[in-house]
Structure formats: structure tokens, C-alpha cells
PDB file of C-alpha atoms in Angstrom:
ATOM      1  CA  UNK G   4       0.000   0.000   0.000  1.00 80.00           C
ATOM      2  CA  UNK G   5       2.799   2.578   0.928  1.00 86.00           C
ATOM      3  CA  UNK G   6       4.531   1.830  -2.469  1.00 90.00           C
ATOM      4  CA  UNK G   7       1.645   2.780  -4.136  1.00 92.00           C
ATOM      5  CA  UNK G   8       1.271   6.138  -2.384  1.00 94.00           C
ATOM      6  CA  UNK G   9       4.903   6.507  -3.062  1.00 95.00           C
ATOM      7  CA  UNK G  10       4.411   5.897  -6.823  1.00 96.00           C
ATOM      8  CA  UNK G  11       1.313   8.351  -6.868  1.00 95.00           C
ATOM      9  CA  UNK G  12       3.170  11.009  -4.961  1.00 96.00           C
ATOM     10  CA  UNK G  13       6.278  10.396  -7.357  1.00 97.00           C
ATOM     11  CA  UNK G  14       4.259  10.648 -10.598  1.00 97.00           C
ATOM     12  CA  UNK G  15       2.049  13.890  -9.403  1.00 97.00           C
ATOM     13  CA  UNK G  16       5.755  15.472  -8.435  1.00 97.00           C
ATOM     14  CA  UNK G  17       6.915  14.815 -12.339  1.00 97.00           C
ATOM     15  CA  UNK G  18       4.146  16.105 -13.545  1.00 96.00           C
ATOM     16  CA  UNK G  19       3.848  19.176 -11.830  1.00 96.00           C
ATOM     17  CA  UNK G  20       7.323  19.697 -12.501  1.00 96.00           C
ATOM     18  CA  UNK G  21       6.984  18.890 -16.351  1.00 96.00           C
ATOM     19  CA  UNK G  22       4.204  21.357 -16.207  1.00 96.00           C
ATOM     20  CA  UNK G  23       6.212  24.783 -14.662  1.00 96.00           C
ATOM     21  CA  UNK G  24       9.004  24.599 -16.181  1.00 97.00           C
ATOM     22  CA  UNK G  25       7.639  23.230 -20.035  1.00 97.00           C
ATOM     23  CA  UNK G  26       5.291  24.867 -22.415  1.00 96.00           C
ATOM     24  CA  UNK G  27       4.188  25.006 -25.876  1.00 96.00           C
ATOM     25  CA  UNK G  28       4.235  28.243 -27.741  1.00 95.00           C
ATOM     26  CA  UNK G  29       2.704  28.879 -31.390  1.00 94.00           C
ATOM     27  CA  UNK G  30       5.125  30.652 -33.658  1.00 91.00           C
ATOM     28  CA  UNK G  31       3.956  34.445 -34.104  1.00 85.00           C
ATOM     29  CA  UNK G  32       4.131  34.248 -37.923  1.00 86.00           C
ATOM     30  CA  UNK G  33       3.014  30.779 -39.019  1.00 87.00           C
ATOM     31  CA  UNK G  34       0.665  28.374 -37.811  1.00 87.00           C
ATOM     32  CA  UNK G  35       3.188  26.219 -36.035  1.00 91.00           C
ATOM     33  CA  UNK G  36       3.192  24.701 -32.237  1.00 94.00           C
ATOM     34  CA  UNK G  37       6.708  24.436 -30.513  1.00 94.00           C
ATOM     35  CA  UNK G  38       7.267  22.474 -27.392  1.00 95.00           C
ATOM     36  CA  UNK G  39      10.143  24.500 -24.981  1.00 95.00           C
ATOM     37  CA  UNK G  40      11.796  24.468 -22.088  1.00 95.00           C
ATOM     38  CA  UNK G  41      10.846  27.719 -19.108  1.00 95.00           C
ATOM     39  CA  UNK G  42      13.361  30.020 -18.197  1.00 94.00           C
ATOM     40  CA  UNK G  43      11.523  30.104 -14.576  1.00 94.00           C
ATOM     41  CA  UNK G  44       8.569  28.162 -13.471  1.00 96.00           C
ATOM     42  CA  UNK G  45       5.029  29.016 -14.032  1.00 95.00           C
ATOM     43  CA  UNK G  46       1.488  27.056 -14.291  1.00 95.00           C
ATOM     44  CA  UNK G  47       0.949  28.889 -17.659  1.00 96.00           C
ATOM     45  CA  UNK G  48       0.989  25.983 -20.535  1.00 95.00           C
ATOM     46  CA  UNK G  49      -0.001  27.781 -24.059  1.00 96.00           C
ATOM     47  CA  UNK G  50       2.079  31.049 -25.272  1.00 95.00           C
ATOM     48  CA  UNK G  51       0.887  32.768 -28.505  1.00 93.00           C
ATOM     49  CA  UNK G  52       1.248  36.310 -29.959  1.00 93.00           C
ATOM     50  CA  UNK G  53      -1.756  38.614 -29.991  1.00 92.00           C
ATOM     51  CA  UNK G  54      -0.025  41.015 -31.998  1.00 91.00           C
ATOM     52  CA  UNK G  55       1.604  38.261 -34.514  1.00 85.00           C
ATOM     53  CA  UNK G  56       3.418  39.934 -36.813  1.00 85.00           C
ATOM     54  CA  UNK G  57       1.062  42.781 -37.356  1.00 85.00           C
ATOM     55  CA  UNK G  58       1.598  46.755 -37.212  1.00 85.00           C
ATOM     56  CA  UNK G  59      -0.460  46.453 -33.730  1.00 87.00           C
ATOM     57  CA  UNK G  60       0.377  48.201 -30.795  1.00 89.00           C
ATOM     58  CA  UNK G  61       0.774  46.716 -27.599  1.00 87.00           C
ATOM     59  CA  UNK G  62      -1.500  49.850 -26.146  1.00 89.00           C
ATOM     60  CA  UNK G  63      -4.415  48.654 -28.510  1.00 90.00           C
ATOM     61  CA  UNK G  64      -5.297  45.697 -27.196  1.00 91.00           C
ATOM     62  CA  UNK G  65      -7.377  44.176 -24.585  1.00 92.00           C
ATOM     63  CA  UNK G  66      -5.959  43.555 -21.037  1.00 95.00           C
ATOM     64  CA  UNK G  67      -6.028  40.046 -21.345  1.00 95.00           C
ATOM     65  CA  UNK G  68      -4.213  40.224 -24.944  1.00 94.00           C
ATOM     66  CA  UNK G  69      -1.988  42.738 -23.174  1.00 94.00           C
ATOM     67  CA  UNK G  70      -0.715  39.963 -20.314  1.00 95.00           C
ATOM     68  CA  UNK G  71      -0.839  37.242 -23.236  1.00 95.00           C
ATOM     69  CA  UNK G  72       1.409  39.073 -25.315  1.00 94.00           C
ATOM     70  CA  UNK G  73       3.767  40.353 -22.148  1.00 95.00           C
ATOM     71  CA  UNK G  74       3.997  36.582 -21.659  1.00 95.00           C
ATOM     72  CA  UNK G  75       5.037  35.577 -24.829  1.00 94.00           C
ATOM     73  CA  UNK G  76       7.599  38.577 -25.061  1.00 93.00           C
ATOM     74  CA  UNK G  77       9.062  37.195 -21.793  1.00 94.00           C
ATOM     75  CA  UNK G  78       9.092  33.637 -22.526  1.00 94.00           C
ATOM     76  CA  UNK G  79       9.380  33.210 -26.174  1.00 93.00           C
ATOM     77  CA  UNK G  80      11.187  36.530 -27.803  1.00 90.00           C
ATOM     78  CA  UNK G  81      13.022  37.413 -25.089  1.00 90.00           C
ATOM     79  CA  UNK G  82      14.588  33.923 -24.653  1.00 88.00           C
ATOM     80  CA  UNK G  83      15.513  33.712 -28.385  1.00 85.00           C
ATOM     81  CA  UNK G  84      13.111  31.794 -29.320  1.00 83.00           C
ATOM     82  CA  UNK G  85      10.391  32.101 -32.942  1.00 72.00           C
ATOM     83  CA  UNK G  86      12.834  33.422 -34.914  1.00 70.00           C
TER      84      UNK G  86
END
């Protein structure tokens, strides 16, 4: 019984883990998903672009788009990657 526990335990740590520090992000130009590694943990899973390679402005869009695209800046462009 106590192995199991220890088994359950083990494979909810790995996952959690797997899930802060991993994430998919779809590239900003084409239609593409990309699987990537976090600089620092966070729950957030999904990165994408509201702004994409449009002439947007970051001050014209919603407050949800806003933290969206703040997100991707931070974890996608800023870390070098869809180039």
C-alpha cells in the first residue's frame, strides 16, 4: 500500500514539474506549435502572440491580450526563441 502512495506522490511530483518549467508556444508568424523548455517556473501551458506579426500596438489591445502578449515577449522573444 505505501509503495503505491509513493508511486502516486512520485508521478504527481513529475508532472507538476513537467508542467512549470515546459510549455508550448505557437510561432507568431506561421501556424506552427513548438514544445520548450521555461526560463523560470510558471502554471501557464499555451504562449501565442496577440499582436503576430502585425503593425499592432501593444496599447491597442485588450488587457487580457496585453498579459498574453507580455507573456510571450518574456518567454518566447526574449529567450531567443520564434525566430
Amino acid at each position: 500500500m505505501k509503495s503505491k502512495i509513493s508511486i502516486g506522490i512520485f508521478i504527481l511530483v513529475i508532472v507538476a514539474t513537467i508542467r512549470c518549467f515546459c510549455g508550448i508556444y505557437q510561432h507568431d508568424e506561421f501556424p506552427e506549435k513548438h514544445f520548450f523548455i521555461k526560463h523560470r517556473p510558471t502554471w501557464k501551458w499555451t504562449f501565442y502572440s496577440p499582436i503576430g506579426m502585425s503593425d499592432k500596438k501593444i496599447e491597442e489591445l485588450s488587457e487580457e491580450e496585453k498579459r498574453e502578449q507580455k507573456y510571450f515577449n518574456e518567454f518566447v522573444l526574449e529567450q531567443g526563441l520564434s525566430r
